[in-house]
Amino acid sequence: MCTPGHGFNDDPGGVAAPAPDAGAPGPAADPKLIEDLVIANRILFREGVLDAFGHVSVRHDKDPNRFLCARNMAPGLVTADDIVEFGIDGEPVNARGRAVYLERFIHSEIYRARPDVMSVIHSHSMAVIPFGLVKSYPFRAVTHMGSFIGTCAPVFEIRDVVGEDNDLLISSPKLGAALAQCLGESTVVLMRGHGSTAVGNSLKQAVFRAVYTEQNARVLSEALRIGPVTALSEGETVTATRTIDGQSTRAWDLWRLRAEGKV
Ligand code: MN
């Protein structure tokens, strides 16, 4: 079966459609948290995790049932004025007519399912995607910096939730909840034909994990071209993660300066 591609789109809304505000904003977030979220956007663009698409969010510091994320725009251009507050239902409270990300339910449903998660990053970074396509080969840690990935990252198959007639996007609370369930207690979930989503207990940890998820995927692909791969054992993933986990600030400080063009 072969069908031609489709170059038309008669849907005037599409991914940039504004969502009405649902509820009122709560207490203002710490300005430092908003500043760090802006920096995270810039870092993830500069390090090749996000391009014109993808998004990073952080749980609100005053209300665990809210989170902060940019309006619908390219992450590399985000400023503090672009940060919007969302409820745990994934709907904005102060977008004021500005378009928001269609896939915001990735964030809302993971925050709902995982109280330990303080930051969520959804990426289409290229090196990870093949491992969501080849389901017979597990995506796993092969470098110490990628040890947090563990020995088998879950792969989300959207067809299992809504069948073949889907656009691959996590555009509803139902799909977000299914993705969160697939993520389980893991640090990263692959999304077949789409990308991946990484989580952390802080913005800095999530950024660290998103960058090294992409790097681990590049290394693994290169190794597979050479020969059989010796991956980290389960014990090595646990021990290396424990050792390296405290290092995310060192990476953040460097990546921030690079994103700002200072190094
Ligand atoms: Mn996406």
PDB file of C-alpha atoms and ligand atoms in Angstrom:
ATOM      1  CA  MET A   1       0.000   0.000   0.000  1.00  0.00           C
ATOM      2  CA  CYS A   2       1.392   3.359  -1.044  1.00  0.00           C
ATOM      3  CA  THR A   3      -0.346   6.720  -0.709  1.00  0.00           C
ATOM      4  CA  PRO A   4       0.948  10.051  -1.970  1.00  0.00           C
ATOM      5  CA  GLY A   5       1.872  12.801   0.469  1.00  0.00           C
ATOM      6  CA  HIS A   6      -0.582  15.563   1.231  1.00  0.00           C
ATOM      7  CA  GLY A   7       0.481  19.182   0.806  1.00  0.00           C
ATOM      8  CA  PHE A   8      -2.755  20.823   1.815  1.00  0.00           C
ATOM      9  CA  ASN A   9      -4.267  21.777   5.144  1.00  0.00           C
ATOM     10  CA  ASP A  10      -7.839  23.031   5.345  1.00  0.00           C
ATOM     11  CA  ASP A  11      -7.758  23.343   9.147  1.00  0.00           C
ATOM     12  CA  PRO A  12      -7.448  27.077   9.946  1.00  0.00           C
ATOM     13  CA  GLY A  13      -6.623  26.366  13.598  1.00  0.00           C
ATOM     14  CA  GLY A  14      -3.814  23.863  13.592  1.00  0.00           C
ATOM     15  CA  VAL A  15      -1.169  23.720  16.273  1.00  0.00           C
ATOM     16  CA  ALA A  16      -1.103  27.468  16.967  1.00  0.00           C
ATOM     17  CA  ALA A  17      -4.783  27.796  17.911  1.00  0.00           C
ATOM     18  CA  PRO A  18      -5.245  29.867  21.077  1.00  0.00           C
ATOM     19  CA  ALA A  19      -6.834  28.182  24.094  1.00  0.00           C
ATOM     20  CA  PRO A  20      -9.116  30.246  26.354  1.00  0.00           C
ATOM     21  CA  ASP A  21      -7.904  30.935  29.878  1.00  0.00           C
ATOM     22  CA  ALA A  22      -9.414  28.528  32.423  1.00  0.00           C
ATOM     23  CA  GLY A  23      -9.396  30.015  35.916  1.00  0.00           C
ATOM     24  CA  ALA A  24      -7.321  32.812  37.354  1.00  0.00           C
ATOM     25  CA  PRO A  25      -3.580  32.971  38.021  1.00  0.00           C
ATOM     26  CA  GLY A  26      -2.453  31.967  41.501  1.00  0.00           C
ATOM     27  CA  PRO A  27       0.331  33.584  43.563  1.00  0.00           C
ATOM     28  CA  ALA A  28       3.139  34.871  41.347  1.00  0.00           C
ATOM     29  CA  ALA A  29       5.980  32.454  40.715  1.00  0.00           C
ATOM     30  CA  ASP A  30       9.482  33.251  41.947  1.00  0.00           C
ATOM     31  CA  PRO A  31      11.034  35.530  39.274  1.00  0.00           C
ATOM     32  CA  LYS A  32      14.210  33.415  39.538  1.00  0.00           C
ATOM     33  CA  LEU A  33      12.227  30.338  38.481  1.00  0.00           C
ATOM     34  CA  ILE A  34      10.911  32.191  35.430  1.00  0.00           C
ATOM     35  CA  GLU A  35      14.426  33.405  34.620  1.00  0.00           C
ATOM     36  CA  ASP A  36      15.740  29.844  34.866  1.00  0.00           C
ATOM     37  CA  LEU A  37      12.948  28.603  32.589  1.00  0.00           C
ATOM     38  CA  VAL A  38      13.960  31.191  29.985  1.00  0.00           C
ATOM     39  CA  ILE A  39      17.591  30.077  30.315  1.00  0.00           C
ATOM     40  CA  ALA A  40      16.533  26.431  29.947  1.00  0.00           C
ATOM     41  CA  ASN A  41      14.762  27.279  26.679  1.00  0.00           C
ATOM     42  CA  ARG A  42      17.894  28.999  25.360  1.00  0.00           C
ATOM     43  CA  ILE A  43      20.214  26.172  26.476  1.00  0.00           C
ATOM     44  CA  LEU A  44      18.073  23.438  24.951  1.00  0.00           C
ATOM     45  CA  PHE A  45      18.004  25.282  21.640  1.00  0.00           C
ATOM     46  CA  ARG A  46      21.742  25.923  21.669  1.00  0.00           C
ATOM     47  CA  GLU A  47      22.573  22.320  22.597  1.00  0.00           C
ATOM     48  CA  GLY A  48      20.417  20.937  19.781  1.00  0.00           C
ATOM     49  CA  VAL A  49      17.715  19.325  21.923  1.00  0.00           C
ATOM     50  CA  LEU A  50      14.974  21.718  20.792  1.00  0.00           C
ATOM     51  CA  ASP A  51      14.717  23.426  17.397  1.00  0.00           C
ATOM     52  CA  ALA A  52      11.714  25.473  16.315  1.00  0.00           C
ATOM     53  CA  PHE A  53       9.637  22.859  18.116  1.00  0.00           C
ATOM     54  CA  GLY A  54       9.610  21.085  21.450  1.00  0.00           C
ATOM     55  CA  HIS A  55       9.097  22.638  24.881  1.00  0.00           C
ATOM     56  CA  VAL A  56      10.318  22.761  28.467  1.00  0.00           C
ATOM     57  CA  SER A  57       8.204  23.399  31.560  1.00  0.00           C
ATOM     58  CA  VAL A  58       8.715  23.694  35.306  1.00  0.00           C
ATOM     59  CA  ARG A  59       6.301  23.027  38.154  1.00  0.00           C
ATOM     60  CA  HIS A  60       5.100  26.217  39.886  1.00  0.00           C
ATOM     61  CA  ASP A  61       6.998  26.912  43.122  1.00  0.00           C
ATOM     62  CA  LYS A  62       3.881  28.175  44.958  1.00  0.00           C
ATOM     63  CA  ASP A  63       1.286  25.647  43.748  1.00  0.00           C
ATOM     64  CA  PRO A  64       2.139  22.032  42.796  1.00  0.00           C
ATOM     65  CA  ASN A  65      -1.021  21.853  40.698  1.00  0.00           C
ATOM     66  CA  ARG A  66       0.283  24.496  38.301  1.00  0.00           C
ATOM     67  CA  PHE A  67       3.205  24.706  35.949  1.00  0.00           C
ATOM     68  CA  LEU A  68       4.966  27.271  33.780  1.00  0.00           C
ATOM     69  CA  CYS A  69       5.742  26.957  30.074  1.00  0.00           C
ATOM     70  CA  ALA A  70       6.319  29.326  27.166  1.00  0.00           C
ATOM     71  CA  ARG A  71       3.525  30.343  24.830  1.00  0.00           C
ATOM     72  CA  ASN A  72       3.500  28.714  21.395  1.00  0.00           C
ATOM     73  CA  MET A  73       6.822  29.852  19.918  1.00  0.00           C
ATOM     74  CA  ALA A  74      10.359  28.729  19.063  1.00  0.00           C
ATOM     75  CA  PRO A  75      12.214  27.918  22.332  1.00  0.00           C
ATOM     76  CA  GLY A  76      15.356  29.773  21.265  1.00  0.00           C
ATOM     77  CA  LEU A  77      13.438  33.076  21.263  1.00  0.00           C
ATOM     78  CA  VAL A  78      11.623  32.782  24.606  1.00  0.00           C
ATOM     79  CA  THR A  79      11.760  35.712  27.067  1.00  0.00           C
ATOM     80  CA  ALA A  80      10.207  36.117  30.544  1.00  0.00           C
ATOM     81  CA  ASP A  81       7.186  37.864  29.008  1.00  0.00           C
ATOM     82  CA  ASP A  82       6.413  34.698  27.031  1.00  0.00           C
ATOM     83  CA  ILE A  83       6.017  32.438  30.082  1.00  0.00           C
ATOM     84  CA  VAL A  84       2.434  31.327  30.704  1.00  0.00           C
ATOM     85  CA  GLU A  85       0.942  29.669  33.798  1.00  0.00           C
ATOM     86  CA  PHE A  86      -1.073  26.464  33.354  1.00  0.00           C
ATOM     87  CA  GLY A  87      -3.362  24.409  35.574  1.00  0.00           C
ATOM     88  CA  ILE A  88      -2.974  20.680  36.141  1.00  0.00           C
ATOM     89  CA  ASP A  89      -5.656  20.214  33.453  1.00  0.00           C
ATOM     90  CA  GLY A  90      -3.180  21.630  30.911  1.00  0.00           C
ATOM     91  CA  GLU A  91      -5.218  24.766  30.249  1.00  0.00           C
ATOM     92  CA  PRO A  92      -3.648  28.239  30.554  1.00  0.00           C
ATOM     93  CA  VAL A  93      -4.742  30.788  33.156  1.00  0.00           C
ATOM     94  CA  ASN A  94      -2.986  33.885  31.821  1.00  0.00           C
ATOM     95  CA  ALA A  95      -2.383  33.322  28.103  1.00  0.00           C
ATOM     96  CA  ARG A  96      -4.715  36.247  27.372  1.00  0.00           C
ATOM     97  CA  GLY A  97      -5.411  35.073  23.845  1.00  0.00           C
ATOM     98  CA  ARG A  98      -1.872  34.047  23.008  1.00  0.00           C
ATOM     99  CA  ALA A  99      -1.501  30.644  21.388  1.00  0.00           C
ATOM    100  CA  VAL A 100      -0.177  27.845  23.598  1.00  0.00           C
ATOM    101  CA  TYR A 101       1.488  24.543  22.715  1.00  0.00           C
ATOM    102  CA  LEU A 102      -0.905  21.909  21.423  1.00  0.00           C
ATOM    103  CA  GLU A 103       1.079  19.244  23.278  1.00  0.00           C
ATOM    104  CA  ARG A 104       0.892  20.947  26.696  1.00  0.00           C
ATOM    105  CA  PHE A 105      -0.875  17.816  28.001  1.00  0.00           C
ATOM    106  CA  ILE A 106       2.472  16.005  27.959  1.00  0.00           C
ATOM    107  CA  HIS A 107       3.453  18.294  30.815  1.00  0.00           C
ATOM    108  CA  SER A 108       0.159  18.486  32.729  1.00  0.00           C
ATOM    109  CA  GLU A 109      -0.419  14.753  32.848  1.00  0.00           C
ATOM    110  CA  ILE A 110       3.157  13.924  33.861  1.00  0.00           C
ATOM    111  CA  TYR A 111       2.961  16.497  36.695  1.00  0.00           C
ATOM    112  CA  ARG A 112      -0.323  14.901  37.737  1.00  0.00           C
ATOM    113  CA  ALA A 113       1.074  11.354  37.676  1.00  0.00           C
ATOM    114  CA  ARG A 114       4.542  12.050  39.097  1.00  0.00           C
ATOM    115  CA  PRO A 115       4.652  14.294  42.208  1.00  0.00           C
ATOM    116  CA  ASP A 116       8.464  13.921  42.208  1.00  0.00           C
ATOM    117  CA  VAL A 117       8.797  15.538  38.758  1.00  0.00           C
ATOM    118  CA  MET A 118       9.562  19.258  38.814  1.00  0.00           C
ATOM    119  CA  SER A 119      10.439  19.743  35.141  1.00  0.00           C
ATOM    120  CA  VAL A 120       9.428  18.157  31.822  1.00  0.00           C
ATOM    121  CA  ILE A 121      11.162  18.502  28.437  1.00  0.00           C
ATOM    122  CA  HIS A 122       9.592  17.323  25.192  1.00  0.00           C
ATOM    123  CA  SER A 123      11.967  17.087  22.235  1.00  0.00           C
ATOM    124  CA  HIS A 124      12.093  15.945  18.625  1.00  0.00           C
ATOM    125  CA  SER A 125      15.890  15.617  18.752  1.00  0.00           C
ATOM    126  CA  MET A 126      16.957  13.447  15.868  1.00  0.00           C
ATOM    127  CA  ALA A 127      19.329  10.842  17.304  1.00  0.00           C
ATOM    128  CA  VAL A 128      16.727   9.452  19.717  1.00  0.00           C
ATOM    129  CA  ILE A 129      13.941   8.924  17.180  1.00  0.00           C
ATOM    130  CA  PRO A 130      15.340   5.753  15.515  1.00  0.00           C
ATOM    131  CA  PHE A 131      15.141   3.912  18.830  1.00  0.00           C
ATOM    132  CA  GLY A 132      11.403   4.563  18.965  1.00  0.00           C
ATOM    133  CA  LEU A 133      11.058   3.038  15.498  1.00  0.00           C
ATOM    134  CA  VAL A 134      13.053  -0.164  16.017  1.00  0.00           C
ATOM    135  CA  LYS A 135      11.056  -1.675  18.821  1.00  0.00           C
ATOM    136  CA  SER A 136      13.122  -4.872  18.973  1.00  0.00           C
ATOM    137  CA  TYR A 137      16.185  -2.945  20.152  1.00  0.00           C
ATOM    138  CA  PRO A 138      16.031  -1.277  23.583  1.00  0.00           C
ATOM    139  CA  PHE A 139      17.131   2.302  24.098  1.00  0.00           C
ATOM    140  CA  ARG A 140      19.448   2.047  27.112  1.00  0.00           C
ATOM    141  CA  ALA A 141      22.400   3.702  28.785  1.00  0.00           C
ATOM    142  CA  VAL A 142      25.718   3.089  27.042  1.00  0.00           C
ATOM    143  CA  THR A 143      27.647   6.000  28.582  1.00  0.00           C
ATOM    144  CA  HIS A 144      28.094   7.000  32.212  1.00  0.00           C
ATOM    145  CA  MET A 145      26.583  10.422  31.453  1.00  0.00           C
ATOM    146  CA  GLY A 146      23.490   8.657  30.132  1.00  0.00           C
ATOM    147  CA  SER A 147      23.267   6.257  33.080  1.00  0.00           C
ATOM    148  CA  PHE A 148      19.963   7.790  34.261  1.00  0.00           C
ATOM    149  CA  ILE A 149      18.315   6.226  31.164  1.00  0.00           C
ATOM    150  CA  GLY A 150      18.628   2.786  32.750  1.00  0.00           C
ATOM    151  CA  THR A 151      18.586  -0.489  30.839  1.00  0.00           C
ATOM    152  CA  CYS A 152      15.388  -0.076  28.819  1.00  0.00           C
ATOM    153  CA  ALA A 153      13.561   3.214  28.216  1.00  0.00           C
ATOM    154  CA  PRO A 154       9.823   2.792  27.579  1.00  0.00           C
ATOM    155  CA  VAL A 155       8.482   3.489  24.071  1.00  0.00           C
ATOM    156  CA  PHE A 156       5.063   5.106  23.723  1.00  0.00           C
ATOM    157  CA  GLU A 157       2.927   3.758  20.861  1.00  0.00           C
ATOM    158  CA  ILE A 158       0.104   6.196  20.182  1.00  0.00           C
ATOM    159  CA  ARG A 159      -1.774   3.615  18.084  1.00  0.00           C
ATOM    160  CA  ASP A 160      -2.334   1.592  21.249  1.00  0.00           C
ATOM    161  CA  VAL A 161      -4.422   4.492  22.590  1.00  0.00           C
ATOM    162  CA  VAL A 162      -6.278   5.964  19.608  1.00  0.00           C
ATOM    163  CA  GLY A 163      -5.627   3.592  16.708  1.00  0.00           C
ATOM    164  CA  GLU A 164      -4.031   4.327  13.350  1.00  0.00           C
ATOM    165  CA  ASP A 165      -6.051   7.471  12.598  1.00  0.00           C
ATOM    166  CA  ASN A 166      -3.823   9.793  14.635  1.00  0.00           C
ATOM    167  CA  ASP A 167      -1.459  12.709  13.981  1.00  0.00           C
ATOM    168  CA  LEU A 168       1.213  11.459  16.437  1.00  0.00           C
ATOM    169  CA  LEU A 169       0.687  14.517  18.662  1.00  0.00           C
ATOM    170  CA  ILE A 170      -0.179  14.435  22.373  1.00  0.00           C
ATOM    171  CA  SER A 171      -3.059  16.846  21.935  1.00  0.00           C
ATOM    172  CA  SER A 172      -5.481  15.792  24.686  1.00  0.00           C
ATOM    173  CA  PRO A 173      -5.456  14.965  28.410  1.00  0.00           C
ATOM    174  CA  LYS A 174      -6.277  11.364  27.470  1.00  0.00           C
ATOM    175  CA  LEU A 175      -3.147  11.031  25.350  1.00  0.00           C
ATOM    176  CA  GLY A 176      -1.058  12.861  27.949  1.00  0.00           C
ATOM    177  CA  ALA A 177      -2.241  10.454  30.646  1.00  0.00           C
ATOM    178  CA  ALA A 178      -1.385   7.476  28.448  1.00  0.00           C
ATOM    179  CA  LEU A 179       2.089   8.889  27.834  1.00  0.00           C
ATOM    180  CA  ALA A 180       2.576   9.499  31.564  1.00  0.00           C
ATOM    181  CA  GLN A 181       1.503   5.920  32.271  1.00  0.00           C
ATOM    182  CA  CYS A 182       4.028   4.649  29.714  1.00  0.00           C
ATOM    183  CA  LEU A 183       6.755   6.799  31.292  1.00  0.00           C
ATOM    184  CA  GLY A 184       5.990   5.192  34.650  1.00  0.00           C
ATOM    185  CA  GLU A 185       8.857   5.783  37.068  1.00  0.00           C
ATOM    186  CA  SER A 186      11.393   6.209  34.233  1.00  0.00           C
ATOM    187  CA  THR A 187      13.444   9.293  33.431  1.00  0.00           C
ATOM    188  CA  VAL A 188      12.752   9.370  29.703  1.00  0.00           C
ATOM    189  CA  VAL A 189      10.070   7.983  27.398  1.00  0.00           C
ATOM    190  CA  LEU A 190      10.466   7.590  23.634  1.00  0.00           C
ATOM    191  CA  MET A 191       7.534   8.422  21.358  1.00  0.00           C
ATOM    192  CA  ARG A 192       7.412   6.358  18.176  1.00  0.00           C
ATOM    193  CA  GLY A 193       7.845   8.455  15.023  1.00  0.00           C
ATOM    194  CA  HIS A 194       7.862  11.674  17.038  1.00  0.00           C
ATOM    195  CA  GLY A 195      10.534  12.246  19.700  1.00  0.00           C
ATOM    196  CA  SER A 196      11.017  11.822  23.414  1.00  0.00           C
ATOM    197  CA  THR A 197      10.174  13.338  26.789  1.00  0.00           C
ATOM    198  CA  ALA A 198      12.593  13.601  29.721  1.00  0.00           C
ATOM    199  CA  VAL A 199      11.773  14.498  33.324  1.00  0.00           C
ATOM    200  CA  GLY A 200      13.769  15.678  36.324  1.00  0.00           C
ATOM    201  CA  ASN A 201      13.458  16.701  39.951  1.00  0.00           C
ATOM    202  CA  SER A 202      14.618  20.198  38.946  1.00  0.00           C
ATOM    203  CA  LEU A 203      14.966  22.280  35.782  1.00  0.00           C
ATOM    204  CA  LYS A 204      18.709  21.700  35.809  1.00  0.00           C
ATOM    205  CA  GLN A 205      18.384  17.948  36.143  1.00  0.00           C
ATOM    206  CA  ALA A 206      15.796  17.761  33.341  1.00  0.00           C
ATOM    207  CA  VAL A 207      18.003  19.855  31.038  1.00  0.00           C
ATOM    208  CA  PHE A 208      20.992  17.640  31.862  1.00  0.00           C
ATOM    209  CA  ARG A 209      18.968  14.528  31.091  1.00  0.00           C
ATOM    210  CA  ALA A 210      17.532  15.876  27.834  1.00  0.00           C
ATOM    211  CA  VAL A 211      21.004  16.787  26.543  1.00  0.00           C
ATOM    212  CA  TYR A 212      22.556  13.473  27.525  1.00  0.00           C
ATOM    213  CA  THR A 213      19.621  11.441  26.218  1.00  0.00           C
ATOM    214  CA  GLU A 214      20.418  12.819  22.774  1.00  0.00           C
ATOM    215  CA  GLN A 215      24.160  12.233  23.251  1.00  0.00           C
ATOM    216  CA  ASN A 216      23.621   8.647  24.459  1.00  0.00           C
ATOM    217  CA  ALA A 217      21.522   7.981  21.365  1.00  0.00           C
ATOM    218  CA  ARG A 218      24.277   9.278  19.062  1.00  0.00           C
ATOM    219  CA  VAL A 219      26.895   7.128  20.756  1.00  0.00           C
ATOM    220  CA  LEU A 220      24.683   4.035  20.686  1.00  0.00           C
ATOM    221  CA  SER A 221      23.899   4.449  16.982  1.00  0.00           C
ATOM    222  CA  GLU A 222      27.592   4.833  16.160  1.00  0.00           C
ATOM    223  CA  ALA A 223      28.526   1.783  18.241  1.00  0.00           C
ATOM    224  CA  LEU A 224      25.881  -0.355  16.538  1.00  0.00           C
ATOM    225  CA  ARG A 225      27.542   0.426  13.193  1.00  0.00           C
ATOM    226  CA  ILE A 226      30.802  -1.034  14.498  1.00  0.00           C
ATOM    227  CA  GLY A 227      29.623  -4.180  16.253  1.00  0.00           C
ATOM    228  CA  PRO A 228      27.817  -5.727  19.203  1.00  0.00           C
ATOM    229  CA  VAL A 229      27.320  -3.220  22.007  1.00  0.00           C
ATOM    230  CA  THR A 230      28.280  -3.616  25.660  1.00  0.00           C
ATOM    231  CA  ALA A 231      25.782  -1.417  27.461  1.00  0.00           C
ATOM    232  CA  LEU A 232      25.808  -0.381  31.107  1.00  0.00           C
ATOM    233  CA  SER A 233      24.579  -3.102  33.427  1.00  0.00           C
ATOM    234  CA  GLU A 234      21.684  -2.346  35.735  1.00  0.00           C
ATOM    235  CA  GLY A 235      24.121  -1.985  38.624  1.00  0.00           C
ATOM    236  CA  GLU A 236      26.295   0.402  36.626  1.00  0.00           C
ATOM    237  CA  THR A 237      23.310   2.565  35.721  1.00  0.00           C
ATOM    238  CA  VAL A 238      22.372   2.877  39.391  1.00  0.00           C
ATOM    239  CA  THR A 239      25.884   3.584  40.661  1.00  0.00           C
ATOM    240  CA  ALA A 240      26.865   5.991  37.886  1.00  0.00           C
ATOM    241  CA  THR A 241      23.612   7.904  38.251  1.00  0.00           C
ATOM    242  CA  ARG A 242      24.256   8.302  41.959  1.00  0.00           C
ATOM    243  CA  THR A 243      27.758   9.660  41.289  1.00  0.00           C
ATOM    244  CA  ILE A 244      26.877  11.991  38.410  1.00  0.00           C
ATOM    245  CA  ASP A 245      23.499  13.277  39.543  1.00  0.00           C
ATOM    246  CA  GLY A 246      24.976  16.109  41.570  1.00  0.00           C
ATOM    247  CA  GLN A 247      26.880  17.470  38.575  1.00  0.00           C
ATOM    248  CA  SER A 248      24.014  19.014  36.626  1.00  0.00           C
ATOM    249  CA  THR A 249      24.770  22.544  37.875  1.00  0.00           C
ATOM    250  CA  ARG A 250      28.285  22.343  36.394  1.00  0.00           C
ATOM    251  CA  ALA A 251      26.803  21.578  32.983  1.00  0.00           C
ATOM    252  CA  TRP A 252      24.058  24.210  33.359  1.00  0.00           C
ATOM    253  CA  ASP A 253      26.565  26.960  34.184  1.00  0.00           C
ATOM    254  CA  LEU A 254      28.642  26.185  31.074  1.00  0.00           C
ATOM    255  CA  TRP A 255      25.670  25.699  28.742  1.00  0.00           C
ATOM    256  CA  ARG A 256      24.114  28.944  29.970  1.00  0.00           C
ATOM    257  CA  LEU A 257      27.227  30.924  29.058  1.00  0.00           C
ATOM    258  CA  ARG A 258      27.384  29.216  25.671  1.00  0.00           C
ATOM    259  CA  ALA A 259      23.728  29.999  25.007  1.00  0.00           C
ATOM    260  CA  GLU A 260      24.472  33.625  25.880  1.00  0.00           C
ATOM    261  CA  GLY A 261      27.444  33.636  23.481  1.00  0.00           C
ATOM    262  CA  LYS A 262      29.943  34.270  26.301  1.00  0.00           C
ATOM    263  CA  VAL A 263      32.134  31.187  25.822  1.00  0.00           C
TER     264      VAL A 263
HETATM  265 MN    MN B   1       6.083  16.974  19.700  1.00  0.00          MN
END
